[in-house]
Amino acid sequence: MDKMTIRLFSALVLALLLSTCQSVSNSGAMVGGSAYAADTLSAYAVDAVDTASSGQYKYMAVDSAAYHVVLHELANGDSTGRWPVAAQPLPSQGAILPHKRIVAFYGNLYSSRMGILGELPPDEMLGKLDSEVARWNEADPATEAIPALHYIAVTAQGSAGRDGKYRSRMPFSQIDSVLRIAEKRDALVFLDIQVGFSTLADEVPRLDTFLRMPHVHLGIDPEFSMKDDLPPGKRIGHFTSADINFAVRHLAELARAHGLPPKVLVIHRFTQGMIRDYQQIKLQPEVQLVIDMDGWGAPALKKHTYQSYIYREPVQFTGFKFFSEKD
Protein backbone atom coordinates (compact mmCIF):
# COMPACT_ATOMS: atom_id res chain seq x y z
CA MET A 1 0.00 0.00 0.00
CA ASP A 2 1.18 3.52 -0.71
CA LYS A 3 2.58 5.32 2.30
CA MET A 4 -0.25 7.59 3.18
CA THR A 5 -1.67 8.61 6.49
CA ILE A 6 -4.83 6.81 7.33
CA ARG A 7 -7.49 6.98 9.88
CA LEU A 8 -9.33 3.87 10.27
CA PHE A 9 -12.93 3.67 11.35
CA SER A 10 -13.84 0.09 11.84
CA ALA A 11 -17.57 0.13 12.26
CA LEU A 12 -16.49 1.71 14.68
CA VAL A 13 -12.88 1.46 14.62
CA LEU A 14 -10.81 4.30 13.50
CA ALA A 15 -7.35 3.81 12.14
CA LEU A 16 -5.53 6.94 11.29
CA LEU A 17 -2.97 7.22 8.55
CA LEU A 18 -1.50 10.53 7.67
CA SER A 19 0.55 11.56 4.66
CA THR A 20 0.74 13.06 1.23
CA CYS A 21 -0.22 10.14 -0.95
CA GLN A 22 -1.25 10.04 -4.55
CA SER A 23 -3.37 6.91 -4.48
CA VAL A 24 -4.36 3.78 -2.61
CA SER A 25 -3.46 0.45 -4.14
CA ASN A 26 -6.00 -2.37 -4.43
CA SER A 27 -3.73 -4.78 -2.64
CA GLY A 28 -3.34 -2.67 0.46
CA ALA A 29 -6.81 -1.30 1.03
CA MET A 30 -7.46 -3.84 3.77
CA VAL A 31 -5.33 -5.99 6.01
CA GLY A 32 -6.27 -9.59 6.62
CA GLY A 33 -9.75 -9.03 5.31
CA SER A 34 -10.60 -6.41 7.89
CA ALA A 35 -10.96 -2.77 7.08
CA TYR A 36 -7.99 -1.58 9.02
CA ALA A 37 -5.23 0.70 7.85
CA ALA A 38 -2.97 3.47 8.95
CA ASP A 39 0.06 5.54 8.15
CA THR A 40 2.05 8.25 9.91
CA LEU A 41 2.51 9.73 13.48
CA SER A 42 5.18 9.56 16.07
CA ALA A 43 4.14 9.98 19.61
CA TYR A 44 5.46 13.23 20.93
CA ALA A 45 9.20 12.85 20.14
CA VAL A 46 10.60 13.61 23.55
CA ASP A 47 14.31 14.16 23.93
CA ALA A 48 14.23 14.92 27.64
CA VAL A 49 11.55 15.58 30.21
CA ASP A 50 11.85 17.55 33.42
CA THR A 51 8.35 17.85 34.80
CA ALA A 52 9.50 18.09 38.40
CA SER A 53 11.40 21.32 38.00
CA SER A 54 9.86 23.21 35.12
CA GLY A 55 7.02 21.16 33.68
CA GLN A 56 8.53 21.76 30.26
CA TYR A 57 9.23 19.19 27.60
CA LYS A 58 12.27 19.39 25.38
CA TYR A 59 11.62 18.04 21.93
CA MET A 60 13.89 16.79 19.19
CA ALA A 61 14.48 19.34 16.46
CA VAL A 62 13.10 18.66 13.00
CA ASP A 63 15.73 17.85 10.39
CA SER A 64 14.67 19.85 7.33
CA ALA A 65 16.39 17.63 4.78
CA ALA A 66 15.06 14.40 6.29
CA TYR A 67 11.58 15.87 6.56
CA HIS A 68 11.44 16.77 2.88
CA VAL A 69 12.89 13.44 1.82
CA VAL A 70 10.04 11.62 3.56
CA LEU A 71 7.47 14.00 2.08
CA HIS A 72 8.70 13.21 -1.41
CA GLU A 73 8.63 9.49 -0.69
CA LEU A 74 5.04 9.77 0.51
CA ALA A 75 4.10 11.63 -2.68
CA ASN A 76 4.66 8.32 -4.46
CA GLY A 77 6.17 9.80 -7.59
CA ASP A 78 3.37 12.29 -8.15
CA SER A 79 4.09 14.22 -11.35
CA THR A 80 1.31 16.79 -11.18
CA GLY A 81 3.11 19.14 -8.79
CA ARG A 82 0.32 18.79 -6.22
CA TRP A 83 2.26 16.59 -3.81
CA PRO A 84 4.13 17.19 -1.65
CA VAL A 85 2.60 20.56 -0.87
CA ALA A 86 5.35 23.03 -1.74
CA ALA A 87 4.36 25.97 0.44
CA GLN A 88 4.08 24.14 3.76
CA PRO A 89 6.21 25.37 6.66
CA LEU A 90 8.83 23.23 8.37
CA PRO A 91 7.13 22.00 11.56
CA SER A 92 8.34 23.07 14.94
CA GLN A 93 10.20 20.68 17.22
CA GLY A 94 8.62 17.37 18.15
CA ALA A 95 6.48 16.97 15.01
CA ILE A 96 4.77 13.61 14.64
CA LEU A 97 4.31 13.63 10.89
CA PRO A 98 5.47 12.30 8.51
CA HIS A 99 7.82 9.85 10.21
CA LYS A 100 5.24 7.79 12.12
CA ARG A 101 1.98 5.99 11.38
CA ILE A 102 -1.03 6.50 13.62
CA VAL A 103 -3.49 3.69 14.16
CA ALA A 104 -6.50 5.05 16.01
CA PHE A 105 -9.70 3.50 17.29
CA TYR A 106 -12.75 5.75 17.21
CA GLY A 107 -15.99 6.27 19.06
CA ASN A 108 -17.81 7.56 22.11
CA LEU A 109 -18.01 5.83 25.48
CA TYR A 110 -21.76 6.40 25.70
CA SER A 111 -22.60 4.65 22.43
CA SER A 112 -21.92 1.17 21.09
CA ARG A 113 -23.00 2.36 17.62
CA MET A 114 -20.54 5.21 17.13
CA GLY A 115 -17.32 3.25 17.30
CA ILE A 116 -15.27 0.60 18.97
CA LEU A 117 -14.45 2.83 21.95
CA GLY A 118 -18.02 2.37 23.17
CA GLU A 119 -18.57 -1.06 21.68
CA LEU A 120 -16.05 -3.09 23.69
CA PRO A 121 -14.72 -3.04 27.26
CA PRO A 122 -11.49 -1.00 27.43
CA ASP A 123 -9.06 -3.89 27.87
CA GLU A 124 -10.61 -5.88 25.02
CA MET A 125 -10.58 -2.81 22.79
CA LEU A 126 -6.92 -2.11 23.63
CA GLY A 127 -6.03 -5.70 22.81
CA LYS A 128 -7.50 -5.26 19.33
CA LEU A 129 -5.68 -1.96 18.97
CA ASP A 130 -2.41 -3.67 19.93
CA SER A 131 -3.03 -6.22 17.18
CA GLU A 132 -3.67 -3.57 14.55
CA VAL A 133 -0.56 -1.61 15.49
CA ALA A 134 1.50 -4.81 15.35
CA ARG A 135 0.11 -5.71 11.92
CA TRP A 136 1.09 -2.35 10.52
CA ASN A 137 4.55 -2.52 12.02
CA GLU A 138 4.97 -5.95 10.46
CA ALA A 139 3.68 -4.74 7.09
CA ASP A 140 5.92 -1.69 7.02
CA PRO A 141 8.75 -1.83 9.57
CA ALA A 142 10.27 1.35 8.11
CA THR A 143 7.37 3.47 9.40
CA GLU A 144 6.65 2.93 13.07
CA ALA A 145 2.95 2.59 13.84
CA ILE A 146 1.73 4.06 17.10
CA PRO A 147 -1.66 3.78 18.83
CA ALA A 148 -4.28 6.47 19.29
CA LEU A 149 -7.84 6.83 20.57
CA HIS A 150 -10.14 9.18 18.65
CA TYR A 151 -12.96 10.26 20.94
CA ILE A 152 -16.05 12.22 19.86
CA ALA A 153 -16.12 14.86 22.58
CA VAL A 154 -18.91 16.95 21.00
CA THR A 155 -21.60 14.96 19.18
CA ALA A 156 -24.17 16.29 16.70
CA GLN A 157 -27.79 15.71 17.70
CA GLY A 158 -31.07 15.39 15.85
CA SER A 159 -32.83 17.56 18.44
CA ALA A 160 -32.08 21.18 19.29
CA GLY A 161 -31.33 20.81 22.99
CA ARG A 162 -31.67 23.58 25.56
CA ASP A 163 -29.57 26.09 23.65
CA GLY A 164 -30.80 25.17 20.17
CA LYS A 165 -27.32 24.15 18.95
CA TYR A 166 -28.10 20.54 17.96
CA ARG A 167 -24.98 19.23 19.66
CA SER A 168 -24.13 17.55 22.94
CA ARG A 169 -20.93 18.23 24.88
CA MET A 170 -19.53 15.20 26.63
CA PRO A 171 -18.72 15.68 30.32
CA PHE A 172 -15.06 16.20 31.13
CA SER A 173 -15.22 13.10 33.32
CA GLN A 174 -15.73 11.04 30.15
CA ILE A 175 -12.73 12.67 28.47
CA ASP A 176 -10.74 11.89 31.62
CA SER A 177 -11.81 8.26 31.23
CA VAL A 178 -10.51 8.18 27.66
CA LEU A 179 -7.22 9.70 28.80
CA ARG A 180 -6.86 7.01 31.47
CA ILE A 181 -7.54 4.28 28.91
CA ALA A 182 -5.02 5.80 26.49
CA GLU A 183 -2.43 6.01 29.25
CA LYS A 184 -2.32 2.22 29.41
CA ARG A 185 -0.68 2.22 25.98
CA ASP A 186 0.98 5.65 25.96
CA ALA A 187 -1.45 6.35 23.13
CA LEU A 188 -2.26 9.63 21.47
CA VAL A 189 -5.75 11.04 22.03
CA PHE A 190 -7.82 12.93 19.46
CA LEU A 191 -10.82 14.92 20.64
CA ASP A 192 -13.38 15.19 17.85
CA ILE A 193 -15.94 17.97 17.48
CA GLN A 194 -19.28 17.89 15.63
CA VAL A 195 -20.52 21.45 16.05
CA GLY A 196 -24.13 21.26 14.82
CA PHE A 197 -25.34 24.87 14.93
CA SER A 198 -22.51 25.88 17.24
CA THR A 199 -19.09 27.03 16.01
CA LEU A 200 -15.50 25.96 16.40
CA ALA A 201 -14.87 29.28 18.18
CA ASP A 202 -17.39 28.24 20.85
CA GLU A 203 -16.35 24.58 21.09
CA VAL A 204 -12.57 24.28 20.68
CA PRO A 205 -11.47 26.61 23.56
CA ARG A 206 -13.64 24.60 25.98
CA LEU A 207 -11.23 21.72 25.47
CA ASP A 208 -8.06 23.71 26.15
CA THR A 209 -7.51 21.93 29.47
CA PHE A 210 -6.95 18.77 27.45
CA LEU A 211 -5.38 20.30 24.34
CA ARG A 212 -2.59 21.70 26.54
CA MET A 213 -1.47 18.10 27.05
CA PRO A 214 1.33 17.14 24.63
CA HIS A 215 -0.35 13.94 23.44
CA VAL A 216 -3.87 15.34 22.88
CA HIS A 217 -4.85 16.44 19.37
CA LEU A 218 -8.00 17.64 17.58
CA GLY A 219 -10.48 16.39 14.98
CA ILE A 220 -13.26 18.45 13.40
CA ASP A 221 -16.14 17.19 11.26
CA PRO A 222 -17.60 19.43 8.53
CA GLU A 223 -20.43 16.98 7.90
CA PHE A 224 -22.15 18.22 11.05
CA SER A 225 -21.35 21.93 10.73
CA MET A 226 -24.77 23.26 9.84
CA LYS A 227 -24.93 26.79 8.46
CA ASP A 228 -28.57 26.90 7.41
CA ASP A 229 -31.88 25.93 8.98
CA LEU A 230 -31.55 22.18 8.46
CA PRO A 231 -30.41 20.11 11.48
CA PRO A 232 -27.56 17.58 11.38
CA GLY A 233 -28.37 14.51 9.32
CA LYS A 234 -30.72 16.37 6.97
CA ARG A 235 -27.95 17.82 4.84
CA ILE A 236 -24.16 17.48 4.69
CA GLY A 237 -22.57 20.49 6.40
CA HIS A 238 -19.31 22.26 5.65
CA PHE A 239 -16.42 24.29 7.00
CA THR A 240 -14.96 27.31 5.27
CA SER A 241 -11.28 28.16 5.30
CA ALA A 242 -12.11 30.76 7.97
CA ASP A 243 -13.47 28.02 10.24
CA ILE A 244 -10.42 25.84 9.71
CA ASN A 245 -8.01 28.75 10.09
CA PHE A 246 -9.54 29.53 13.48
CA ALA A 247 -8.79 26.00 14.66
CA VAL A 248 -5.25 26.16 13.25
CA ARG A 249 -4.55 29.52 14.92
CA HIS A 250 -5.96 28.39 18.24
CA LEU A 251 -3.90 25.22 18.33
CA ALA A 252 -0.78 27.09 17.24
CA GLU A 253 -1.23 29.65 20.00
CA LEU A 254 -1.64 26.89 22.58
CA ALA A 255 1.49 25.15 21.34
CA ARG A 256 3.56 28.34 21.45
CA ALA A 257 2.24 29.44 24.84
CA HIS A 258 2.87 26.09 26.53
CA GLY A 259 5.96 24.84 24.72
CA LEU A 260 4.10 21.93 23.09
CA PRO A 261 5.05 19.87 20.05
CA PRO A 262 2.91 20.47 16.95
CA LYS A 263 -0.72 19.53 17.21
CA VAL A 264 -2.31 17.28 14.60
CA LEU A 265 -5.61 18.63 13.26
CA VAL A 266 -7.75 16.07 11.42
CA ILE A 267 -10.58 17.28 9.17
CA HIS A 268 -13.03 14.67 7.88
CA ARG A 269 -14.21 14.88 4.28
CA PHE A 270 -16.13 12.82 1.72
CA THR A 271 -17.62 15.46 -0.61
CA GLN A 272 -16.10 18.45 -2.33
CA GLY A 273 -18.49 20.86 -0.66
CA MET A 274 -17.53 19.87 2.89
CA ILE A 275 -14.42 22.08 2.72
CA ARG A 276 -14.83 25.46 1.04
CA ASP A 277 -12.02 27.59 -0.46
CA TYR A 278 -9.31 25.16 0.60
CA GLN A 279 -6.63 27.31 -1.07
CA GLN A 280 -7.12 29.87 1.70
CA ILE A 281 -6.25 27.49 4.54
CA LYS A 282 -3.19 28.89 6.33
CA LEU A 283 -0.61 26.39 7.58
CA GLN A 284 1.51 27.06 10.65
CA PRO A 285 4.62 25.29 12.01
CA GLU A 286 2.82 24.37 15.23
CA VAL A 287 -0.03 22.47 13.52
CA GLN A 288 0.02 19.51 11.13
CA LEU A 289 -3.19 19.41 9.10
CA VAL A 290 -4.71 16.18 7.80
CA ILE A 291 -7.64 15.96 5.38
CA ASP A 292 -9.20 12.60 6.17
CA MET A 293 -11.13 10.55 3.61
CA ASP A 294 -14.35 9.85 5.49
CA GLY A 295 -17.55 8.00 4.64
CA TRP A 296 -18.27 4.37 3.87
CA GLY A 297 -18.72 2.50 0.62
CA ALA A 298 -17.19 -0.01 -1.74
CA PRO A 299 -13.39 0.23 -2.20
CA ALA A 300 -13.68 1.53 -5.79
CA LEU A 301 -16.07 4.29 -4.71
CA LYS A 302 -13.94 5.38 -1.78
CA LYS A 303 -10.75 5.44 -3.84
CA HIS A 304 -12.49 7.45 -6.56
CA THR A 305 -13.74 9.93 -3.97
CA TYR A 306 -10.26 10.18 -2.48
CA GLN A 307 -8.79 10.92 -5.91
CA SER A 308 -11.53 13.44 -6.73
CA TYR A 309 -11.50 15.54 -3.56
CA ILE A 310 -8.59 14.72 -1.26
CA TYR A 311 -5.83 14.19 -3.79
CA ARG A 312 -6.88 17.00 -6.16
CA GLU A 313 -7.18 19.61 -3.42
CA PRO A 314 -3.92 19.29 -1.46
CA VAL A 315 -3.55 20.98 1.90
CA GLN A 316 -0.73 19.23 3.78
CA PHE A 317 -1.32 15.58 4.75
CA THR A 318 -4.09 13.12 3.96
CA GLY A 319 -6.00 10.46 5.84
CA PHE A 320 -8.27 7.53 5.02
CA LYS A 321 -11.01 5.88 7.08
CA PHE A 322 -12.24 2.34 6.92
CA PHE A 323 -15.52 1.20 8.44
CA SER A 324 -14.97 -2.51 9.01
CA GLU A 325 -18.67 -3.41 8.91
CA LYS A 326 -19.95 -0.93 6.35
CA ASP A 327 -17.10 -0.89 3.81
Coordinates of N, CA, C and O in Angstrom, one line a residue, residues 163-283:
D163 N -30.1 24.9 24.3 CA -29.6 26.1 23.6 C -29.8 26.1 22.1 O -29.3 27.1 21.5
G164 N -30.5 25.2 21.6 CA -30.8 25.2 20.2 C -29.6 24.9 19.2 O -29.7 25.2 18.1
K165 N -28.5 24.3 19.7 CA -27.3 24.2 18.9 C -27.2 22.8 18.3 O -26.3 22.5 17.5
Y166 N -28.1 21.9 18.6 CA -28.1 20.5 18.0 C -26.8 19.8 18.2 O -26.3 19.2 17.3
R167 N -26.2 20.0 19.3 CA -25.0 19.2 19.7 C -24.9 19.0 21.1 O -25.6 19.7 21.9
S168 N -24.2 17.9 21.5 CA -24.1 17.5 22.9 C -22.7 17.5 23.3 O -21.9 16.8 22.7
R169 N -22.3 18.2 24.4 CA -20.9 18.2 24.9 C -20.8 17.1 25.9 O -21.5 17.0 26.9
M170 N -19.8 16.3 25.7 CA -19.5 15.2 26.6 C -18.9 15.8 27.9 O -18.2 16.7 27.9
P171 N -19.3 15.2 29.1 CA -18.7 15.7 30.3 C -17.2 15.4 30.4 O -16.7 14.5 29.8
F172 N -16.5 16.3 31.0 CA -15.1 16.2 31.1 C -14.7 14.9 31.8 O -13.6 14.4 31.6
S173 N -15.5 14.4 32.7 CA -15.2 13.1 33.3 C -15.1 12.0 32.3 O -14.3 11.1 32.5
Q174 N -15.8 12.1 31.2 CA -15.7 11.0 30.2 C -14.4 11.2 29.4 O -13.8 10.2 29.0
I175 N -14.0 12.4 29.1 CA -12.7 12.7 28.5 C -11.6 12.2 29.4 O -10.6 11.6 28.9
D176 N -11.7 12.4 30.7 CA -10.7 11.9 31.6 C -10.7 10.4 31.5 O -9.6 9.8 31.6
S177 N -11.8 9.7 31.4 CA -11.8 8.3 31.2 C -11.0 7.8 30.0 O -10.3 6.8 30.0
V178 N -11.2 8.5 28.9 CA -10.5 8.2 27.7 C -9.0 8.4 27.9 O -8.2 7.6 27.4
L179 N -8.6 9.4 28.5 CA -7.2 9.7 28.8 C -6.6 8.6 29.7 O -5.5 8.2 29.4
R180 N -7.4 8.1 30.6 CA -6.9 7.0 31.5 C -6.7 5.7 30.7 O -5.7 5.0 30.8
I181 N -7.7 5.5 29.8 CA -7.5 4.3 28.9 C -6.3 4.4 28.0 O -5.5 3.5 27.8
A182 N -6.1 5.6 27.4 CA -5.0 5.8 26.5 C -3.7 5.7 27.2 O -2.7 5.2 26.6
E183 N -3.7 6.1 28.5 CA -2.4 6.0 29.2 C -1.9 4.6 29.4 O -0.7 4.4 29.5
K184 N -2.8 3.6 29.3 CA -2.3 2.2 29.4 C -1.4 1.8 28.3 O -0.7 0.8 28.4
R185 N -1.5 2.5 27.1 CA -0.7 2.2 26.0 C 0.2 3.4 25.6 O 0.8 3.4 24.5
D186 N 0.3 4.4 26.4 CA 1.0 5.7 26.0 C 0.5 6.1 24.6 O 1.2 6.5 23.7
A187 N -0.8 6.0 24.4 CA -1.4 6.3 23.1 C -1.8 7.8 23.0 O -2.0 8.5 24.0
L188 N -1.8 8.3 21.8 CA -2.3 9.6 21.5 C -3.8 9.7 21.7 O -4.4 8.6 21.6
V189 N -4.3 10.9 21.9 CA -5.8 11.0 22.0 C -6.2 12.2 21.1 O -5.6 13.2 21.1
F190 N -7.2 11.9 20.3 CA -7.8 12.9 19.5 C -9.2 13.2 20.0 O -10.0 12.3 20.3
L191 N -9.5 14.5 20.2 CA -10.8 14.9 20.6 C -11.5 15.5 19.4 O -11.1 16.4 18.8
D192 N -12.7 14.9 19.1 CA -13.4 15.2 17.9 C -14.6 16.1 18.2 O -15.3 15.8 19.1
I193 N -14.9 17.0 17.3 CA -15.9 18.0 17.5 C -16.9 18.0 16.3 O -16.5 18.1 15.1
Q194 N -18.2 17.8 16.6 CA -19.3 17.9 15.6 C -20.1 19.1 16.1 O -20.9 18.9 17.1
V195 N -20.0 20.2 15.5 CA -20.5 21.4 16.1 C -22.0 21.6 16.0 O -22.6 22.4 16.7
G196 N -22.7 21.0 15.0 CA -24.1 21.3 14.8 C -24.3 22.7 14.4 O -23.7 23.2 13.5
F197 N -25.1 23.4 15.2 CA -25.3 24.9 14.9 C -24.4 25.7 15.8 O -24.6 27.0 15.8
S198 N -23.5 25.1 16.5 CA -22.5 25.9 17.2 C -21.4 26.2 16.3 O -21.5 26.0 15.1
T199 N -20.2 26.7 16.8 CA -19.1 27.0 16.0 C -17.8 26.5 16.6 O -17.8 26.2 17.8
L200 N -16.8 26.4 15.8 CA -15.5 26.0 16.4 C -15.0 27.0 17.4 O -14.4 26.6 18.4
A201 N -15.3 28.3 17.2 CA -14.9 29.3 18.2 C -15.5 29.1 19.5 O -14.9 29.4 20.6
D202 N -16.7 28.5 19.6 CA -17.4 28.2 20.8 C -17.0 26.9 21.4 O -17.0 26.7 22.7
E203 N -16.6 25.9 20.6 CA -16.3 24.6 21.1 C -14.9 24.2 21.4 O -14.6 23.6 22.4
V204 N -14.0 24.7 20.5 CA -12.6 24.3 20.7 C -12.0 24.8 22.0 O -11.3 24.0 22.7
P205 N -12.1 26.1 22.3 CA -11.5 26.6 23.6 C -11.9 25.9 24.8 O -11.2 25.8 25.8
R206 N -13.2 25.3 24.8 CA -13.6 24.6 26.0 C -12.8 23.4 26.3 O -12.7 22.9 27.4
L207 N -12.1 22.9 25.3 CA -11.2 21.7 25.5 C -9.8 22.0 25.7 O -8.9 21.2 25.7
D208 N -9.5 23.3 26.0 CA -8.1 23.7 26.1 C -7.4 23.0 27.3 O -6.2 22.7 27.2
T209 N -8.1 22.7 28.4 CA -7.5 21.9 29.5 C -6.8 20.7 29.0 O -5.8 20.3 29.4
F210 N -7.5 20.0 28.0 CA -7.0 18.8 27.4 C -6.0 19.0 26.3 O -4.9 18.3 26.2
L211 N -6.3 20.0 25.5 CA -5.4 20.3 24.3 C -4.0 20.8 24.8 O -3.1 20.8 24.0
R212 N -3.9 21.3 26.0 CA -2.6 21.7 26.5 C -1.7 20.5 26.8 O -0.5 20.7 27.0
M213 N -2.3 19.3 26.8 CA -1.5 18.1 27.0 C -0.7 17.7 25.8 O -1.3 17.8 24.7
P214 N 0.5 17.4 25.9 CA 1.3 17.1 24.6 C 0.8 16.1 23.7 O 1.0 16.1 22.5
H215 N 0.1 15.1 24.3 CA -0.3 13.9 23.4 C -1.8 14.1 23.0 O -2.3 13.1 22.4
V216 N -2.5 15.2 23.2 CA -3.9 15.3 22.9 C -4.0 16.2 21.7 O -3.4 17.3 21.6
H217 N -4.7 15.8 20.7 CA -4.9 16.4 19.4 C -6.3 16.7 19.1 O -7.2 16.4 19.9
L218 N -6.6 17.2 17.9 CA -8.0 17.6 17.6 C -8.5 17.1 16.3 O -7.7 17.0 15.3
G219 N -9.8 16.7 16.2 CA -10.5 16.4 15.0 C -11.7 17.2 14.9 O -12.4 17.5 15.9
I220 N -12.1 17.7 13.6 CA -13.3 18.5 13.4 C -14.0 17.9 12.2 O -13.4 17.4 11.2
D221 N -15.3 17.9 12.3 CA -16.1 17.2 11.3 C -17.1 18.1 10.5 O -18.1 18.5 11.1
P222 N -16.7 18.5 9.3 CA -17.6 19.4 8.5 C -19.0 18.9 8.3 O -19.9 19.7 8.1
E223 N -19.1 17.6 8.2 CA -20.4 17.0 7.9 C -21.5 17.5 8.8 O -22.7 17.7 8.4
F224 N -21.2 17.8 10.1 CA -22.1 18.2 11.0 C -22.0 19.7 11.4 O -22.5 20.1 12.5
S225 N -21.4 20.5 10.5 CA -21.3 21.9 10.7 C -22.5 22.6 9.9 O -22.3 22.8 8.7
M226 N -23.6 22.8 10.5 CA -24.8 23.3 9.8 C -24.9 24.8 9.8 O -24.9 25.4 10.8
K227 N -24.9 25.3 8.6 CA -24.9 26.8 8.5 C -26.2 27.3 7.9 O -26.3 28.4 7.4
D228 N -27.3 26.5 7.8 CA -28.6 26.9 7.4 C -29.6 26.4 8.4 O -29.3 26.1 9.6
D229 N -30.9 26.3 8.0 CA -31.9 25.9 9.0 C -32.1 24.4 9.1 O -33.0 24.0 9.8
L230 N -31.4 23.6 8.4 CA -31.5 22.2 8.5 C -30.7 21.6 9.5 O -29.5 21.9 9.6
P231 N -31.2 20.7 10.4 CA -30.4 20.1 11.5 C -29.4 19.1 11.0 O -29.5 18.6 9.8
P232 N -28.5 18.6 11.8 CA -27.6 17.6 11.4 C -28.3 16.3 10.9 O -29.3 15.9 11.5
G233 N -27.8 15.7 9.9 CA -28.4 14.5 9.3 C -29.3 14.8 8.2 O -29.7 13.9 7.4
K234 N -29.8 16.0 8.0 CA -30.7 16.4 7.0 C -30.0 16.9 5.7 O -30.5 16.9 4.6
R235 N -28.8 17.3 5.9 CA -27.9 17.8 4.8 C -26.5 17.7 5.3 O -26.2 17.8 6.5
I236 N -25.6 17.5 4.4 CA -24.2 17.5 4.7 C -23.7 18.9 4.9 O -23.9 19.8 4.1
G237 N -23.1 19.2 6.1 CA -22.6 20.5 6.4 C -21.2 20.8 5.8 O -20.7 20.0 4.9
H238 N -20.6 21.9 6.2 CA -19.3 22.3 5.6 C -18.6 23.2 6.6 O -19.2 23.9 7.4
F239 N -17.3 23.3 6.4 CA -16.4 24.3 7.0 C -15.8 25.1 5.9 O -15.5 24.6 4.8
T240 N -15.7 26.4 6.2 CA -15.0 27.3 5.3 C -13.5 27.4 5.7 O -13.1 26.9 6.8
S241 N -12.7 28.0 4.9 CA -11.3 28.2 5.3 C -11.2 29.0 6.6 O -10.3 28.8 7.4
A242 N -12.1 29.9 6.8 CA -12.1 30.8 8.0 C -12.3 29.9 9.2 O -11.7 30.1 10.2
D243 N -13.3 28.9 9.1 CA -13.5 28.0 10.2 C -12.2 27.2 10.6 O -11.8 27.2 11.7
I244 N -11.6 26.7 9.5 CA -10.4 25.8 9.7 C -9.2 26.7 10.2 O -8.5 26.3 11.1
N245 N -9.1 27.9 9.7 CA -8.0 28.8 10.1 C -8.1 29.2 11.6 O -7.1 29.3 12.2
F246 N -9.4 29.3 12.0 CA -9.5 29.5 13.5 C -8.9 28.4 14.3 O -8.2 28.6 15.3
A247 N -9.3 27.2 13.9 CA -8.8 26.0 14.7 C -7.3 25.9 14.6 O -6.6 25.6 15.6
V248 N -6.7 26.2 13.4 CA -5.2 26.2 13.3 C -4.6 27.2 14.1 O -3.6 26.9 14.9
R249 N -5.1 28.4 14.1 CA -4.5 29.5 14.9 C -4.6 29.2 16.4 O -3.7 29.4 17.2
H250 N -5.8 28.7 16.8 CA -6.0 28.4 18.2 C -5.0 27.3 18.7 O -4.3 27.5 19.8
L251 N -4.8 26.3 18.0 CA -3.9 25.2 18.3 C -2.5 25.7 18.3 O -1.7 25.4 19.2
A252 N -2.1 26.5 17.3 CA -0.8 27.1 17.2 C -0.5 28.0 18.4 O 0.6 27.9 19.0
E253 N -1.4 28.8 18.8 CA -1.2 29.7 20.0 C -1.0 28.8 21.3 O -0.2 29.2 22.1
L254 N -1.8 27.8 21.4 CA -1.6 26.9 22.6 C -0.2 26.3 22.6 O 0.4 26.2 23.6
A255 N 0.2 25.8 21.4 CA 1.5 25.2 21.3 C 2.6 26.1 21.7 O 3.5 25.8 22.4
R256 N 2.5 27.3 21.2 CA 3.6 28.3 21.5 C 3.5 28.7 22.9 O 4.6 28.9 23.6
A257 N 2.4 28.9 23.5 CA 2.2 29.4 24.8 C 2.7 28.4 25.9 O 3.2 28.8 26.9
H258 N 2.6 27.1 25.5 CA 2.9 26.1 26.5 C 4.0 25.2 26.1 O 4.3 24.2 26.8
G259 N 4.8 25.6 25.1 CA 6.0 24.8 24.7 C 5.7 23.4 24.3 O 6.4 22.5 24.6
L260 N 4.6 23.3 23.5 CA 4.1 21.9 23.1 C 4.6 21.6 21.7 O 4.9 22.5 20.9
P261 N 4.7 20.3 21.4 CA 5.0 19.9 20.1 C 3.9 20.2 19.2 O 2.8 20.4 19.7
P262 N 4.0 20.1 17.8 CA 2.9 20.5 17.0 C 1.7 19.6 17.2 O 1.8 18.4 17.5
K263 N 0.5 20.2 17.1 CA -0.7 19.5 17.2 C -1.1 19.0 15.8 O -0.9 19.6 14.8
V264 N -1.7 17.8 15.8 CA -2.3 17.3 14.6 C -3.8 17.7 14.6 O -4.5 17.4 15.5
L265 N -4.2 18.3 13.5 CA -5.6 18.6 13.3 C -6.2 17.8 12.1 O -5.7 17.9 11.0
V266 N -7.1 16.9 12.4 CA -7.8 16.1 11.4 C -9.1 16.6 11.0 O -9.9 17.0 11.9
I267 N -9.3 16.8 9.7 CA -10.6 17.3 9.2 C -11.2 16.2 8.3 O -10.6 15.8 7.3
H268 N -12.4 15.7 8.6 CA -13.0 14.7 7.9 C -13.6 15.2 6.6 O -14.2 16.4 6.6
R269 N -13.6 14.4 5.5 CA -14.2 14.9 4.3 C -14.6 13.7 3.4 O -13.8 12.7 3.3
F270 N -15.8 13.8 2.7 CA -16.1 12.8 1.7 C -16.9 13.4 0.6 O -17.3 12.7 -0.4
T271 N -17.1 14.8 0.6 CA -17.6 15.5 -0.6 C -16.8 16.7 -0.8 O -16.1 17.2 0.1
Q272 N -16.9 17.2 -2.0 CA -16.1 18.5 -2.3 C -16.6 19.6 -1.5 O -15.8 20.5 -1.0
G273 N -17.9 19.7 -1.3 CA -18.5 20.9 -0.7 C -18.2 20.9 0.8 O -18.5 22.0 1.4
M274 N -17.7 19.9 1.4 CA -17.5 19.9 2.9 C -16.4 20.8 3.3 O -16.4 21.2 4.5
I275 N -15.5 21.1 2.4 CA -14.4 22.1 2.7 C -14.5 23.1 1.6 O -14.3 22.8 0.5
R276 N -14.7 24.4 2.0 CA -14.8 25.5 1.0 C -13.5 26.3 1.0 O -12.9 26.5 2.0
D277 N -13.2 26.8 -0.2 CA -12.0 27.6 -0.5 C -10.8 27.1 0.2 O -10.1 27.8 1.0
Y278 N -10.4 25.8 -0.1 CA -9.3 25.2 0.6 C -8.0 25.9 0.4 O -7.1 25.8 1.2
Q279 N -7.9 26.6 -0.8 CA -6.6 27.3 -1.1 C -6.3 28.4 0.0 O -5.2 28.8 0.1
Q280 N -7.3 28.8 0.7 CA -7.1 29.9 1.7 C -6.8 29.3 3.1 O -6.7 30.1 4.0
I281 N -6.6 28.0 3.2 CA -6.3 27.5 4.5 C -4.8 27.8 4.8 O -3.9 27.7 4.0
K282 N -4.5 28.4 6.0 CA -3.2 28.9 6.3 C -2.5 27.9 7.3 O -2.9 27.6 8.4
L283 N -1.4 27.3 6.8 CA -0.6 26.4 7.6 C 0.3 27.1 8.5 O 0.8 28.2 8.2

